One Martini backbone bead per residue (centre of mass of N, CA, C, O) as a GRO file, in nm:
protein
  182
    1MET     BB    1   5.490  -6.187   7.848
    2LEU     BB    2   5.266  -5.964   7.809
    3ARG     BB    3   5.127  -6.023   8.089
    4GLN     BB    4   5.393  -5.887   8.250
    5ILE     BB    5   5.305  -5.609   8.124
    6SER     BB    6   5.257  -5.278   8.185
    7LEU     BB    7   5.057  -5.060   8.012
    8GLY     BB    8   5.088  -4.810   8.189
    9THR     BB    9   5.399  -4.793   8.187
   10LEU     BB   10   5.431  -4.790   7.883
   11GLY     BB   11   5.263  -4.532   7.830
   12LEU     BB   12   5.426  -4.344   8.012
   13THR     BB   13   5.701  -4.377   7.876
   14VAL     BB   14   5.636  -4.315   7.577
   15GLY     BB   15   5.477  -4.053   7.629
   16SER     BB   16   5.709  -3.897   7.770
   17ILE     BB   17   5.916  -3.908   7.542
   18LEU     BB   18   5.737  -3.773   7.320
   19THR     BB   19   5.670  -3.511   7.478
   20ILE     BB   20   5.962  -3.417   7.521
   21MET     BB   21   6.032  -3.418   7.226
   22GLY     BB   22   5.826  -3.199   7.152
   23PHE     BB   23   5.945  -2.969   7.325
   24VAL     BB   24   6.226  -2.972   7.199
   25ALA     BB   25   6.129  -2.927   6.907
   26TYR     BB   26   5.999  -2.656   6.963
   27ALA     BB   27   6.261  -2.514   7.061
   28ALA     BB   28   6.405  -2.602   6.766
   29ASN     BB   29   6.196  -2.569   6.531
   30ASN     BB   30   6.053  -2.871   6.485
   31ALA     BB   31   5.758  -2.952   6.350
   32THR     BB   32   5.744  -3.261   6.318
   33LEU     BB   33   5.828  -3.350   6.608
   34ASN     BB   34   5.623  -3.175   6.750
   35LEU     BB   35   5.372  -3.334   6.651
   36VAL     BB   36   5.442  -3.610   6.759
   37GLY     BB   37   5.454  -3.528   7.057
   38PHE     BB   38   5.156  -3.411   7.078
   39PHE     BB   39   4.978  -3.631   6.910
   40TYR     BB   40   5.115  -3.894   7.068
   41GLY     BB   41   5.234  -3.840   7.356
   42PHE     BB   42   5.000  -3.719   7.522
   43PRO     BB   43   4.790  -3.950   7.486
   44LEU     BB   44   4.974  -4.173   7.602
   45LEU     BB   45   5.009  -4.045   7.877
   46LEU     BB   46   4.708  -4.045   7.952
   47GLY     BB   47   4.660  -4.348   7.911
   48GLY     BB   48   4.872  -4.442   8.120
   49LEU     BB   49   4.732  -4.309   8.359
   50ALA     BB   50   4.461  -4.455   8.339
   51LEU     BB   51   4.573  -4.742   8.368
   52LYS     BB   52   4.729  -4.705   8.637
   53ALA     BB   53   4.469  -4.635   8.808
   54ASN     BB   54   4.333  -4.941   8.707
   55GLU     BB   55   4.549  -5.133   8.829
   56LEU     BB   56   4.617  -5.486   8.855
   57LYS     BB   57   4.816  -5.689   8.997
   58PRO     BB   58   4.977  -5.964   9.007
   59ILE     BB   59   4.970  -6.272   9.137
   60PRO     BB   60   5.170  -6.457   9.330
   61PHE     BB   61   5.361  -6.714   9.385
   62SER     BB   62   5.428  -6.886   9.688
   63GLN     BB   63   5.542  -7.122   9.505
   64ALA     BB   64   5.710  -7.327   9.331
   65THR     BB   65   5.677  -7.521   9.045
   66SER     BB   66   5.701  -7.831   8.968
   67SER     BB   67   5.759  -8.046   8.710
   68SER     BB   68   5.539  -8.256   8.790
   69VAL     BB   69   5.307  -8.045   8.805
   70LEU     BB   70   5.329  -7.944   8.515
   71LEU     BB   71   5.253  -8.219   8.394
   72LEU     BB   72   4.978  -8.236   8.532
   73ARG     BB   73   4.860  -7.986   8.405
   74GLU     BB   74   4.869  -8.081   8.108
   75GLN     BB   75   4.682  -8.338   8.172
   76GLN     BB   76   4.439  -8.220   8.400
   77ALA     BB   77   4.361  -7.943   8.355
   78THR     BB   78   4.123  -7.726   8.351
   79VAL     BB   79   3.986  -7.456   8.210
   80THR     BB   80   3.934  -7.309   8.477
   81GLN     BB   81   4.215  -7.330   8.604
   82ASN     BB   82   4.365  -7.185   8.372
   83LYS     BB   83   4.206  -6.921   8.375
   84ILE     BB   84   4.264  -6.836   8.663
   85ARG     BB   85   4.574  -6.842   8.650
   86LYS     BB   86   4.601  -6.636   8.413
   87ASP     BB   87   4.432  -6.401   8.532
   88ILE     BB   88   4.593  -6.354   8.821
   89THR     BB   89   4.893  -6.341   8.654
   90ARG     BB   90   4.793  -6.056   8.551
   91TYR     BB   91   4.719  -5.771   8.423
   92CYS     BB   92   4.454  -5.551   8.521
   93TYR     BB   93   4.150  -5.371   8.408
   94GLY     BB   94   3.860  -5.245   8.576
   95GLN     BB   95   3.900  -5.378   8.852
   96ASN     BB   96   3.882  -5.428   9.195
   97ALA     BB   97   3.944  -5.747   9.186
   98HIS     BB   98   4.032  -6.053   9.205
   99LEU     BB   99   3.746  -6.236   9.157
  100ASP     BB  100   3.491  -6.045   9.210
  101GLY     BB  101   3.268  -6.187   9.048
  102ALA     BB  102   3.279  -6.468   9.175
  103LEU     BB  103   3.236  -6.381   9.473
  104SER     BB  104   2.964  -6.249   9.424
  105LYS     BB  105   2.811  -6.502   9.308
  106LEU     BB  106   2.884  -6.671   9.584
  107GLY     BB  107   2.845  -6.466   9.841
  108LEU     BB  108   3.159  -6.338   9.935
  109SER     BB  109   3.069  -6.014   9.848
  110PRO     BB  110   2.887  -5.783   9.989
  111THR     BB  111   3.143  -5.590   9.995
  112ASP     BB  112   3.433  -5.431   9.932
  113GLN     BB  113   3.536  -5.455  10.237
  114GLU     BB  114   3.462  -5.781  10.265
  115ARG     BB  115   3.636  -5.881  10.055
  116PRO     BB  116   3.830  -6.110   9.954
  117ILE     BB  117   4.185  -6.151   9.911
  118VAL     BB  118   4.417  -6.227   9.682
  119THR     BB  119   4.764  -6.331   9.770
  120GLY     BB  120   4.781  -6.628   9.635
  121LEU     BB  121   4.946  -6.910   9.458
  122ARG     BB  122   4.932  -7.268   9.391
  123GLU     BB  123   5.087  -7.570   9.282
  124THR     BB  124   4.973  -7.912   9.312
  125GLU     BB  125   4.949  -8.242   9.466
  126ILE     BB  126   4.655  -8.455   9.512
  127ASN     BB  127   4.631  -8.774   9.482
  128GLY     BB  128   4.739  -8.733   9.168
  129ALA     BB  129   4.622  -8.433   9.149
  130TYR     BB  130   4.560  -8.146   9.020
  131THR     BB  131   4.628  -7.831   9.208
  132LEU     BB  132   4.465  -7.522   9.283
  133ILE     BB  133   4.574  -7.267   9.511
  134LEU     BB  134   4.392  -7.024   9.685
  135GLU     BB  135   4.487  -6.726   9.855
  136PHE     BB  136   4.324  -6.572  10.135
  137ASP     BB  137   4.210  -6.265  10.270
  138SER     BB  138   3.955  -6.319  10.545
  139PRO     BB  139   3.840  -6.128  10.805
  140LEU     BB  140   3.502  -6.106  10.738
  141ILE     BB  141   3.502  -6.411  10.635
  142SER     BB  142   3.417  -6.703  10.735
  143ILE     BB  143   3.460  -7.041  10.721
  144ASN     BB  144   3.158  -7.103  10.730
  145ASN     BB  145   3.080  -6.939  10.476
  146TRP     BB  146   3.257  -7.099  10.284
  147GLN     BB  147   3.134  -7.387  10.340
  148GLU     BB  148   2.839  -7.315  10.253
  149LYS     BB  149   2.959  -7.265   9.939
  150GLN     BB  150   3.088  -7.531   9.829
  151GLU     BB  151   2.871  -7.639   9.634
  152LYS     BB  152   2.856  -7.384   9.459
  153MET     BB  153   3.156  -7.393   9.372
  154THR     BB  154   3.155  -7.664   9.229
  155SER     BB  155   2.954  -7.569   9.009
  156TYR     BB  156   3.098  -7.302   8.919
  157PHE     BB  157   3.389  -7.444   8.841
  158GLY     BB  158   3.285  -7.708   8.739
  159PRO     BB  159   3.363  -7.966   8.581
  160GLY     BB  160   3.630  -8.150   8.725
  161VAL     BB  161   3.586  -8.010   9.021
  162GLU     BB  162   3.718  -7.995   9.344
  163VAL     BB  163   3.636  -7.856   9.662
  164LYS     BB  164   3.859  -7.707   9.912
  165ILE     BB  165   3.851  -7.587  10.252
  166THR     BB  166   4.086  -7.387  10.438
  167GLN     BB  167   4.250  -7.288  10.765
  168PRO     BB  168   4.572  -7.215  10.847
  169GLU     BB  169   4.477  -6.927  10.957
  170GLU     BB  170   4.385  -6.652  11.067
  171ASP     BB  171   4.225  -6.485  10.796
  172LYS     BB  172   4.277  -6.755  10.627
  173ILE     BB  173   4.226  -6.888  10.294
  174GLU     BB  174   4.193  -7.208  10.122
  175LEU     BB  175   4.140  -7.282   9.772
  176ALA     BB  176   4.085  -7.597   9.636
  177LEU     BB  177   4.139  -7.706   9.295
  178ILE     BB  178   4.048  -8.028   9.196
  179ALA     BB  179   4.121  -8.258   8.970
  180THR     BB  180   3.903  -8.539   8.856
  181GLY     BB  181   3.877  -8.629   8.539
  182GLN     BB  182   3.564  -8.564   8.421
   0.00000   0.00000   0.00000
């Protein structure tokens, strides 16, 4: 629940209310509320603005996850698959893009402009195995570059994960992380 709440929006809202309350209290000559508004409201407002400026929105699921796949997730999902799913479906702060560190370590992000962008994810079942599919918009990194890094991705995403890369359409890449049960 808390992962789906924007701390920037929360800080802006509470900070604005307290700051306005402080100005109103100042005009009404109420010193106690005036201090609350200025000493708590204004810093919350500034903190909310700072968080909002560095906010990365959660990546949406491109299709609903079926109950059978949810059961497979509970039984087979690796720590890495769960961590990736939880990380990109929440608000993040201070990052340039979702998975920017991983893409950089894998050699798929030479510059910020060339970095593939995660546009969606979905959970499915492939041959009885839980699979997390990450959907990328990758206009500047070709499918060949992705496939050259497949072995490195398999070792990077850890034991118990098989990596498959497909290109459903031009400039789109799907990275399937398949639980192998090892």
